Amino acid sequence: MGRWYFGWNIVAAATILTLLTVGMRMGIGPFFLPMADDLGFSRSLLSGIIAIGMLCYGLGMPLAGYLVARHGTRPVLLLGNAVVVAACIWTVNARDPLSFLLSFGILLSLGLALASPVTLTPVLTKWFIRRRGMALFFLSTGSMAGIAIMTPLLNMAIQTAGWQATIIGFAAIYTVITVPMILFVIRDDAPMHGDQTPEFVAAQSGKPRVQPESLKLREALRTAPFWKITLGLFACGFSMNLLGTHGVPMLMDHGFDASTSSMGVGLIGLVAIFSTLVLGRISDIVPRKKLLAVIYFVRGLGFFGLLLAGAHWELYATAALGGIVWAGSIAMSSAILADIYGVRLVGVLYGCAYLGHQVGAMISSWLGGWGYEAFGTHWIAFGSAGGLLIIAAAIVLFLPPKEFTLTARPLAASH
């Protein structure tokens, strides 16, 4: 048996960090009514604060990627931890809308963005080359587990101790768990050849290798592959947030009871936790752009399936099928960016592309409610999500192959 590769320790730490940060940012549901009742905020006011927070979470990701490229992973994660703690303390003492917006909406979102998958992706791409897809899929597993695990835990804590104590408790537990991992596990100084086997390195030693870091950031932002990845993530964010916000109401409007509707949506996340492990192995074997296209295409069909589901077995079958491909798009997108542009730019490029994800999430939050109120149907929003995902599947098929390396040619051909 070979020696244990230290990179897997970093994967484990990054997955736990992702579980905590994504779980807190996306697990706002249990906080909503207790916060509104205690602070005297209307639902629309608190919804607006949360929406601004989601946008700030997206805007903070390019910043996180830039800071990682300039200063390394560890300082950015420690800064994020400090910002999260300060934001939590400020949040429990905020009583007026402006203070709550600045603390819970903006500052906490920025702190969590500094410890988001965007910050952790570059260090994983340095440590993993041969099994990069698997490593990044574990990061996606952390996101899915964060939503699935943190939401009920936060709900239990709020019911037991109140939302203020839960916020402070999260800050304390987050610090106790993450700071030791940041200091003693996270490392940027990966081995020269990452996780590649000695045999593979020896076989490649005589071949000329073009370095993908030849592009500058401004040039990379003007290339077609970056925008294709961004458009795909826009469709991803549009669909994921639409389902999270309006999925249960849509199913209830179609005749399912509240328990069945919640179980149907929850089944997607449950299946996704396990499917990421399988997809991760596949992503290191088959061309990643083809796997990403399949993920988008099947997910798009799933949205039409949810609209058409009339029986319980149809709902559960559609949810299970959708869960298989639910968590793969973000991992594949970051892996493809690393393959094309190199590890030096992957953090900031992934952060910029992920902003498209959050813009899509904001639009779908509005469209889901407006479309139903204006036309009395969920087909406007959910049909749009399915269509966007199928279009995204076609677009990513024309990404460059894994072996392709971009040079300084803005809007270079990508097929």
GROMACS .gro file of C-alpha atoms in nm:
model
  415
    1MET     CA    1   0.000   0.000   0.000
    2GLY     CA    2   0.136   0.340  -0.098
    3ARG     CA    3   0.191   0.631   0.136
    4TRP     CA    4  -0.110   0.841   0.230
    5TYR     CA    5  -0.123   1.150   0.012
    6PHE     CA    6  -0.148   1.465   0.228
    7GLY     CA    7  -0.369   1.632  -0.028
    8TRP     CA    8  -0.663   1.422   0.094
    9ASN     CA    9  -0.625   1.582   0.438
   10ILE     CA   10  -0.669   1.918   0.268
   11VAL     CA   11  -0.975   1.787   0.084
   12ALA     CA   12  -1.129   1.677   0.416
   13ALA     CA   13  -1.059   2.016   0.578
   14ALA     CA   14  -1.193   2.203   0.275
   15THR     CA   15  -1.509   1.990   0.274
   16ILE     CA   16  -1.578   2.066   0.641
   17LEU     CA   17  -1.517   2.437   0.585
   18THR     CA   18  -1.757   2.431   0.291
   19LEU     CA   19  -2.018   2.244   0.494
   20LEU     CA   20  -2.014   2.518   0.758
   21THR     CA   21  -2.003   2.823   0.532
   22VAL     CA   22  -2.249   2.709   0.267
   23GLY     CA   23  -2.475   2.559   0.532
   24MET     CA   24  -2.493   2.892   0.714
   25ARG     CA   25  -2.541   3.106   0.404
   26MET     CA   26  -2.797   2.879   0.240
   27GLY     CA   27  -2.966   2.764   0.562
   28ILE     CA   28  -3.137   3.095   0.637
   29GLY     CA   29  -3.487   2.945   0.635
   30PRO     CA   30  -3.501   2.853   1.006
   31PHE     CA   31  -3.391   3.206   1.101
   32PHE     CA   32  -3.649   3.386   0.888
   33LEU     CA   33  -3.964   3.396   1.101
   34PRO     CA   34  -3.789   3.421   1.441
   35MET     CA   35  -3.583   3.716   1.316
   36ALA     CA   36  -3.883   3.889   1.159
   37ASP     CA   37  -4.095   3.846   1.472
   38ASP     CA   38  -3.825   3.953   1.716
   39LEU     CA   39  -3.705   4.254   1.520
   40GLY     CA   40  -4.047   4.363   1.400
   41PHE     CA   41  -3.946   4.344   1.034
   42SER     CA   42  -4.197   4.268   0.762
   43ARG     CA   43  -4.133   3.963   0.550
   44SER     CA   44  -4.066   4.177   0.245
   45LEU     CA   45  -3.811   4.387   0.435
   46LEU     CA   46  -3.623   4.084   0.566
   47SER     CA   47  -3.645   3.917   0.223
   48GLY     CA   48  -3.484   4.227   0.072
   49ILE     CA   49  -3.201   4.217   0.325
   50ILE     CA   50  -3.141   3.849   0.252
   51ALA     CA   51  -3.148   3.910  -0.125
   52ILE     CA   52  -2.884   4.182  -0.090
   53GLY     CA   53  -2.683   3.943   0.122
   54MET     CA   54  -2.696   3.679  -0.150
   55LEU     CA   55  -2.568   3.932  -0.402
   56CYS     CA   56  -2.287   4.035  -0.165
   57TYR     CA   57  -2.201   3.668  -0.120
   58GLY     CA   58  -2.159   3.646  -0.496
   59LEU     CA   59  -1.966   3.973  -0.519
   60GLY     CA   60  -1.733   3.858  -0.242
   61MET     CA   61  -1.620   3.555  -0.438
   62PRO     CA   62  -1.414   3.736  -0.706
   63LEU     CA   63  -1.257   3.930  -0.419
   64ALA     CA   64  -1.176   3.604  -0.243
   65GLY     CA   65  -1.022   3.461  -0.559
   66TYR     CA   66  -0.812   3.775  -0.610
   67LEU     CA   67  -0.687   3.776  -0.251
   68VAL     CA   68  -0.595   3.407  -0.269
   69ALA     CA   69  -0.393   3.470  -0.586
   70ARG     CA   70  -0.210   3.758  -0.415
   71HIS     CA   71  -0.166   3.636  -0.057
   72GLY     CA   72  -0.238   3.262  -0.046
   73THR     CA   73  -0.518   3.051   0.095
   74ARG     CA   74  -0.442   3.056   0.468
   75PRO     CA   75  -0.447   3.438   0.523
   76VAL     CA   76  -0.776   3.471   0.332
   77LEU     CA   77  -0.943   3.195   0.535
   78LEU     CA   78  -0.826   3.353   0.863
   79LEU     CA   79  -0.955   3.692   0.747
   80GLY     CA   80  -1.288   3.531   0.660
   81ASN     CA   81  -1.310   3.376   1.005
   82ALA     CA   82  -1.247   3.712   1.173
   83VAL     CA   83  -1.511   3.883   0.957
   84VAL     CA   84  -1.767   3.609   1.031
   85VAL     CA   85  -1.714   3.642   1.407
   86ALA     CA   86  -1.739   4.021   1.396
   87ALA     CA   87  -2.052   4.004   1.179
   88CYS     CA   88  -2.222   3.754   1.413
   89ILE     CA   89  -2.156   3.971   1.718
   90TRP     CA   90  -2.286   4.278   1.537
   91THR     CA   91  -2.593   4.089   1.409
   92VAL     CA   92  -2.722   3.989   1.754
   93ASN     CA   93  -2.691   4.351   1.868
   94ALA     CA   94  -2.852   4.507   1.559
   95ARG     CA   95  -3.212   4.622   1.606
   96ASP     CA   96  -3.282   4.856   1.315
   97PRO     CA   97  -3.299   4.761   0.944
   98LEU     CA   98  -2.982   4.945   0.840
   99SER     CA   99  -2.764   4.785   1.108
  100PHE     CA  100  -2.911   4.444   1.033
  101LEU     CA  101  -2.848   4.491   0.661
  102LEU     CA  102  -2.486   4.591   0.721
  103SER     CA  103  -2.416   4.311   0.970
  104PHE     CA  104  -2.623   4.007   0.869
  105GLY     CA  105  -2.683   4.099   0.507
  106ILE     CA  106  -2.348   4.236   0.393
  107LEU     CA  107  -2.065   4.171   0.641
  108LEU     CA  108  -2.158   3.810   0.720
  109SER     CA  109  -2.201   3.735   0.349
  110LEU     CA  110  -1.857   3.875   0.271
  111GLY     CA  111  -1.700   3.679   0.555
  112LEU     CA  112  -1.856   3.354   0.438
  113ALA     CA  113  -1.750   3.429   0.080
  114LEU     CA  114  -1.388   3.456   0.196
  115ALA     CA  115  -1.414   3.096   0.319
  116SER     CA  116  -1.625   2.969   0.030
  117PRO     CA  117  -1.541   2.700  -0.228
  118VAL     CA  118  -1.394   2.976  -0.446
  119THR     CA  119  -1.119   3.027  -0.186
  120LEU     CA  120  -1.054   2.656  -0.150
  121THR     CA  121  -1.060   2.555  -0.516
  122PRO     CA  122  -0.709   2.690  -0.602
  123VAL     CA  123  -0.534   2.495  -0.326
  124LEU     CA  124  -0.707   2.174  -0.434
  125THR     CA  125  -0.613   2.227  -0.799
  126LYS     CA  126  -0.249   2.266  -0.689
  127TRP     CA  127  -0.251   1.941  -0.495
  128PHE     CA  128  -0.451   1.736  -0.746
  129ILE     CA  129  -0.393   1.686  -1.118
  130ARG     CA  130  -0.466   1.318  -1.184
  131ARG     CA  131  -0.770   1.309  -0.952
  132ARG     CA  132  -0.868   1.675  -0.964
  133GLY     CA  133  -1.228   1.599  -1.051
  134MET     CA  134  -1.270   1.370  -0.750
  135ALA     CA  135  -1.116   1.627  -0.513
  136LEU     CA  136  -1.343   1.906  -0.635
  137PHE     CA  137  -1.649   1.682  -0.622
  138PHE     CA  138  -1.579   1.625  -0.252
  139LEU     CA  139  -1.601   2.003  -0.217
  140SER     CA  140  -1.944   1.988  -0.380
  141THR     CA  141  -2.039   1.714  -0.134
  142GLY     CA  142  -1.957   1.960   0.143
  143SER     CA  143  -2.200   2.209  -0.009
  144MET     CA  144  -2.480   1.955  -0.033
  145ALA     CA  145  -2.411   1.822   0.316
  146GLY     CA  146  -2.405   2.176   0.451
  147ILE     CA  147  -2.757   2.241   0.326
  148ALA     CA  148  -2.884   1.897   0.433
  149ILE     CA  149  -2.718   1.891   0.778
  150MET     CA  150  -2.693   2.253   0.889
  151THR     CA  151  -3.056   2.348   0.818
  152PRO     CA  152  -3.212   2.100   1.066
  153LEU     CA  153  -2.936   2.162   1.321
  154LEU     CA  154  -2.987   2.537   1.304
  155ASN     CA  155  -3.361   2.487   1.336
  156MET     CA  156  -3.316   2.274   1.649
  157ALA     CA  157  -3.079   2.528   1.802
  158ILE     CA  158  -3.316   2.816   1.731
  159GLN     CA  159  -3.609   2.629   1.885
  160THR     CA  160  -3.400   2.552   2.193
  161ALA     CA  161  -3.199   2.869   2.252
  162GLY     CA  162  -3.326   3.138   2.015
  163TRP     CA  163  -3.179   3.284   1.699
  164GLN     CA  164  -2.932   3.519   1.872
  165ALA     CA  165  -2.771   3.240   2.075
  166THR     CA  166  -2.762   3.024   1.762
  167ILE     CA  167  -2.573   3.293   1.570
  168ILE     CA  168  -2.316   3.333   1.849
  169GLY     CA  169  -2.291   2.956   1.890
  170PHE     CA  170  -2.221   2.918   1.520
  171ALA     CA  171  -1.941   3.178   1.538
  172ALA     CA  172  -1.782   2.998   1.833
  173ILE     CA  173  -1.805   2.648   1.683
  174TYR     CA  174  -1.691   2.776   1.344
  175THR     CA  175  -1.379   2.928   1.500
  176VAL     CA  176  -1.295   2.625   1.715
  177ILE     CA  177  -1.325   2.387   1.419
  178THR     CA  178  -1.180   2.589   1.135
  179VAL     CA  179  -0.886   2.782   1.280
  180PRO     CA  180  -0.683   2.468   1.368
  181MET     CA  181  -0.754   2.323   1.023
  182ILE     CA  182  -0.648   2.648   0.857
  183LEU     CA  183  -0.324   2.664   1.056
  184PHE     CA  184  -0.222   2.299   1.050
  185VAL     CA  185  -0.383   2.137   0.745
  186ILE     CA  186  -0.432   2.392   0.466
  187ARG     CA  187  -0.110   2.433   0.268
  188ASP     CA  188  -0.043   2.601  -0.064
  189ASP     CA  189   0.301   2.444  -0.115
  190ALA     CA  190   0.191   2.137  -0.308
  191PRO     CA  191   0.440   1.886  -0.455
  192MET     CA  192   0.565   1.982  -0.799
  193HIS     CA  193   0.373   1.709  -0.979
  194GLY     CA  194   0.074   1.700  -0.746
  195ASP     CA  195  -0.085   1.358  -0.716
  196GLN     CA  196   0.053   1.224  -1.043
  197THR     CA  197   0.222   0.884  -1.024
  198PRO     CA  198   0.601   0.861  -1.074
  199GLU     CA  199   0.539   0.649  -1.386
  200PHE     CA  200   0.319   0.916  -1.541
  201VAL     CA  201   0.569   1.193  -1.458
  202ALA     CA  202   0.851   0.990  -1.613
  203ALA     CA  203   0.646   0.926  -1.926
  204GLN     CA  204   0.565   1.295  -1.965
  205SER     CA  205   0.913   1.426  -1.886
  206GLY     CA  206   1.029   1.414  -2.246
  207LYS     CA  207   0.723   1.588  -2.387
  208PRO     CA  208   0.714   1.967  -2.430
  209ARG     CA  209   0.454   2.126  -2.206
  210VAL     CA  210   0.293   2.462  -2.267
  211GLN     CA  211   0.213   2.648  -1.946
  212PRO     CA  212  -0.147   2.768  -1.930
  213GLU     CA  213  -0.052   3.060  -1.705
  214SER     CA  214   0.051   3.266  -2.011
  215LEU     CA  215  -0.277   3.459  -2.005
  216LYS     CA  216  -0.323   3.761  -1.784
  217LEU     CA  217  -0.647   3.798  -1.592
  218ARG     CA  218  -0.783   4.072  -1.819
  219GLU     CA  219  -0.711   3.861  -2.125
  220ALA     CA  220  -0.866   3.550  -1.970
  221LEU     CA  221  -1.186   3.741  -1.892
  222ARG     CA  222  -1.219   3.817  -2.263
  223THR     CA  223  -1.195   3.456  -2.382
  224ALA     CA  224  -1.493   3.251  -2.496
  225PRO     CA  225  -1.442   2.950  -2.262
  226PHE     CA  226  -1.471   3.172  -1.953
  227TRP     CA  227  -1.803   3.314  -2.070
  228LYS     CA  228  -1.938   2.971  -2.161
  229ILE     CA  229  -1.861   2.850  -1.808
  230THR     CA  230  -2.021   3.167  -1.667
  231LEU     CA  231  -2.340   3.120  -1.872
  232GLY     CA  232  -2.360   2.761  -1.751
  233LEU     CA  233  -2.324   2.872  -1.389
  234PHE     CA  234  -2.592   3.137  -1.446
  235ALA     CA  235  -2.832   2.859  -1.547
  236CYS     CA  236  -2.713   2.653  -1.250
  237GLY     CA  237  -2.778   2.933  -0.999
  238PHE     CA  238  -3.111   3.019  -1.160
  239SER     CA  239  -3.233   2.660  -1.130
  240MET     CA  240  -3.093   2.574  -0.786
  241ASN     CA  241  -3.228   2.882  -0.613
  242LEU     CA  242  -3.563   2.855  -0.792
  243LEU     CA  243  -3.609   2.502  -0.661
  244GLY     CA  244  -3.493   2.596  -0.312
  245THR     CA  245  -3.724   2.897  -0.289
  246HIS     CA  246  -4.030   2.799  -0.494
  247GLY     CA  247  -4.007   2.421  -0.534
  248VAL     CA  248  -4.226   2.327  -0.236
  249PRO     CA  249  -4.494   2.593  -0.310
  250MET     CA  250  -4.503   2.483  -0.676
  251LEU     CA  251  -4.558   2.118  -0.583
  252MET     CA  252  -4.827   2.213  -0.331
  253ASP     CA  253  -5.003   2.422  -0.596
  254HIS     CA  254  -4.995   2.110  -0.815
  255GLY     CA  255  -5.182   1.905  -0.556
  256PHE     CA  256  -4.915   1.750  -0.335
  257ASP     CA  257  -4.937   1.800   0.041
  258ALA     CA  258  -4.666   1.989   0.233
  259SER     CA  259  -4.495   1.675   0.365
  260THR     CA  260  -4.476   1.507   0.024
  261SER     CA  261  -4.355   1.828  -0.142
  262SER     CA  262  -4.078   1.877   0.116
  263MET     CA  263  -3.979   1.511   0.090
  264GLY     CA  264  -3.960   1.535  -0.288
  265VAL     CA  265  -3.730   1.838  -0.282
  266GLY     CA  266  -3.526   1.692   0.007
  267LEU     CA  267  -3.473   1.370  -0.186
  268ILE     CA  268  -3.280   1.566  -0.448
  269GLY     CA  269  -3.024   1.683  -0.193
  270LEU     CA  270  -3.002   1.343  -0.027
  271VAL     CA  271  -2.927   1.161  -0.351
  272ALA     CA  272  -2.682   1.436  -0.451
  273ILE     CA  273  -2.461   1.372  -0.146
  274PHE     CA  274  -2.390   1.016  -0.261
  275SER     CA  275  -2.393   1.076  -0.636
  276THR     CA  276  -2.105   1.325  -0.612
  277LEU     CA  277  -1.868   1.044  -0.516
  278VAL     CA  278  -1.956   0.847  -0.828
  279LEU     CA  279  -1.950   1.149  -1.058
  280GLY     CA  280  -1.613   1.250  -0.912
  281ARG     CA  281  -1.455   0.925  -1.024
  282ILE     CA  282  -1.618   0.950  -1.366
  283SER     CA  283  -1.494   1.309  -1.410
  284ASP     CA  284  -1.131   1.190  -1.402
  285ILE     CA  285  -1.198   0.934  -1.674
  286VAL     CA  286  -1.430   1.089  -1.935
  287PRO     CA  287  -1.396   1.437  -2.091
  288ARG     CA  288  -1.522   1.685  -1.834
  289LYS     CA  289  -1.709   1.906  -2.079
  290LYS     CA  290  -1.916   1.606  -2.192
  291LEU     CA  291  -1.999   1.512  -1.833
  292LEU     CA  292  -2.093   1.874  -1.757
  293ALA     CA  293  -2.319   1.880  -2.063
  294VAL     CA  294  -2.495   1.562  -1.947
  295ILE     CA  295  -2.538   1.711  -1.598
  296TYR     CA  296  -2.702   2.027  -1.733
  297PHE     CA  297  -2.917   1.836  -1.984
  298VAL     CA  298  -3.054   1.582  -1.735
  299ARG     CA  299  -3.114   1.853  -1.477
  300GLY     CA  300  -3.305   2.055  -1.736
  301LEU     CA  301  -3.528   1.758  -1.814
  302GLY     CA  302  -3.583   1.718  -1.441
  303PHE     CA  303  -3.742   2.063  -1.413
  304PHE     CA  304  -3.993   1.974  -1.681
  305GLY     CA  305  -4.049   1.644  -1.501
  306LEU     CA  306  -4.132   1.824  -1.176
  307LEU     CA  307  -4.385   2.041  -1.358
  308LEU     CA  308  -4.553   1.737  -1.512
  309ALA     CA  309  -4.540   1.505  -1.208
  310GLY     CA  310  -4.891   1.408  -1.096
  311ALA     CA  311  -4.838   1.094  -0.890
  312HIS     CA  312  -4.614   1.041  -0.589
  313TRP     CA  313  -4.393   0.789  -0.768
  314GLU     CA  314  -4.343   1.034  -1.058
  315LEU     CA  315  -4.232   1.305  -0.816
  316TYR     CA  316  -3.990   1.077  -0.630
  317ALA     CA  317  -3.850   0.925  -0.950
  318THR     CA  318  -3.789   1.271  -1.097
  319ALA     CA  319  -3.631   1.393  -0.772
  320ALA     CA  320  -3.399   1.092  -0.752
  321LEU     CA  321  -3.290   1.135  -1.114
  322GLY     CA  322  -3.233   1.507  -1.061
  323GLY     CA  323  -3.036   1.441  -0.743
  324ILE     CA  324  -2.786   1.229  -0.934
  325VAL     CA  325  -2.675   1.535  -1.133
  326TRP     CA  326  -2.760   1.807  -0.881
  327ALA     CA  327  -2.415   1.877  -0.735
  328GLY     CA  328  -2.183   1.825  -1.029
  329SER     CA  329  -2.193   2.150  -1.224
  330ILE     CA  330  -1.992   2.366  -0.985
  331ALA     CA  331  -1.719   2.104  -0.936
  332MET     CA  332  -1.693   2.044  -1.310
  333SER     CA  333  -1.686   2.416  -1.390
  334SER     CA  334  -1.398   2.484  -1.151
  335ALA     CA  335  -1.206   2.179  -1.275
  336ILE     CA  336  -1.247   2.286  -1.638
  337LEU     CA  337  -1.130   2.640  -1.557
  338ALA     CA  338  -0.818   2.493  -1.394
  339ASP     CA  339  -0.758   2.266  -1.694
  340ILE     CA  340  -0.783   2.555  -1.942
  341TYR     CA  341  -0.635   2.853  -1.756
  342GLY     CA  342  -0.406   2.691  -1.498
  343VAL     CA  343  -0.401   2.701  -1.120
  344ARG     CA  344  -0.273   3.059  -1.095
  345LEU     CA  345  -0.593   3.211  -1.235
  346VAL     CA  346  -0.850   2.953  -1.132
  347GLY     CA  347  -0.946   3.122  -0.803
  348VAL     CA  348  -1.028   3.466  -0.936
  349LEU     CA  349  -1.181   3.330  -1.259
  350TYR     CA  350  -1.399   3.089  -1.064
  351GLY     CA  351  -1.503   3.376  -0.837
  352CYS     CA  352  -1.598   3.592  -1.133
  353ALA     CA  353  -1.786   3.306  -1.300
  354TYR     CA  354  -1.966   3.224  -0.975
  355LEU     CA  355  -2.098   3.579  -0.965
  356GLY     CA  356  -2.306   3.472  -1.266
  357HIS     CA  357  -2.442   3.190  -1.050
  358GLN     CA  358  -2.562   3.439  -0.786
  359VAL     CA  359  -2.713   3.674  -1.046
  360GLY     CA  360  -2.913   3.381  -1.180
  361ALA     CA  361  -3.021   3.298  -0.825
  362MET     CA  362  -3.148   3.651  -0.765
  363ILE     CA  363  -3.344   3.661  -1.091
  364SER     CA  364  -3.513   3.327  -1.028
  365SER     CA  365  -3.617   3.435  -0.677
  366TRP     CA  366  -3.807   3.725  -0.831
  367LEU     CA  367  -3.934   3.544  -1.141
  368GLY     CA  368  -4.073   3.252  -0.944
  369GLY     CA  369  -4.303   3.478  -0.744
  370TRP     CA  370  -4.385   3.730  -1.016
  371GLY     CA  371  -4.455   3.467  -1.281
  372TYR     CA  372  -4.708   3.288  -1.064
  373GLU     CA  373  -4.880   3.605  -0.945
  374ALA     CA  374  -4.899   3.751  -1.297
  375PHE     CA  375  -4.998   3.439  -1.494
  376GLY     CA  376  -5.121   3.188  -1.234
  377THR     CA  377  -4.869   2.924  -1.344
  378HIS     CA  378  -4.523   2.803  -1.248
  379TRP     CA  379  -4.436   2.719  -1.607
  380ILE     CA  380  -4.286   3.065  -1.664
  381ALA     CA  381  -4.010   3.020  -1.406
  382PHE     CA  382  -3.963   2.643  -1.401
  383GLY     CA  383  -3.988   2.616  -1.779
  384SER     CA  384  -3.726   2.889  -1.810
  385ALA     CA  385  -3.498   2.696  -1.574
  386GLY     CA  386  -3.533   2.377  -1.778
  387GLY     CA  387  -3.473   2.562  -2.104
  388LEU     CA  388  -3.169   2.750  -1.973
  389LEU     CA  389  -3.011   2.427  -1.850
  390ILE     CA  390  -3.059   2.253  -2.185
  391ILE     CA  391  -2.909   2.555  -2.364
  392ALA     CA  392  -2.616   2.547  -2.117
  393ALA     CA  393  -2.563   2.179  -2.201
  394ALA     CA  394  -2.526   2.267  -2.570
  395ILE     CA  395  -2.291   2.558  -2.496
  396VAL     CA  396  -2.041   2.368  -2.279
  397LEU     CA  397  -2.002   2.097  -2.543
  398PHE     CA  398  -1.800   2.353  -2.738
  399LEU     CA  399  -1.549   2.413  -2.458
  400PRO     CA  400  -1.187   2.326  -2.539
  401PRO     CA  401  -1.067   1.973  -2.457
  402LYS     CA  402  -0.879   1.913  -2.131
  403GLU     CA  403  -0.544   1.912  -2.309
  404PHE     CA  404  -0.608   2.251  -2.471
  405THR     CA  405  -0.409   2.547  -2.338
  406LEU     CA  406  -0.510   2.905  -2.404
  407THR     CA  407  -0.249   3.160  -2.498
  408ALA     CA  408  -0.301   3.536  -2.507
  409ARG     CA  409  -0.573   3.536  -2.772
  410PRO     CA  410  -0.887   3.715  -2.648
  411LEU     CA  411  -1.213   3.549  -2.752
  412ALA     CA  412  -1.015   3.254  -2.882
  413ALA     CA  413  -1.198   2.980  -3.062
  414SER     CA  414  -1.307   2.720  -2.813
  415HIS     CA  415  -1.381   2.412  -3.018
   0.00000   0.00000   0.00000
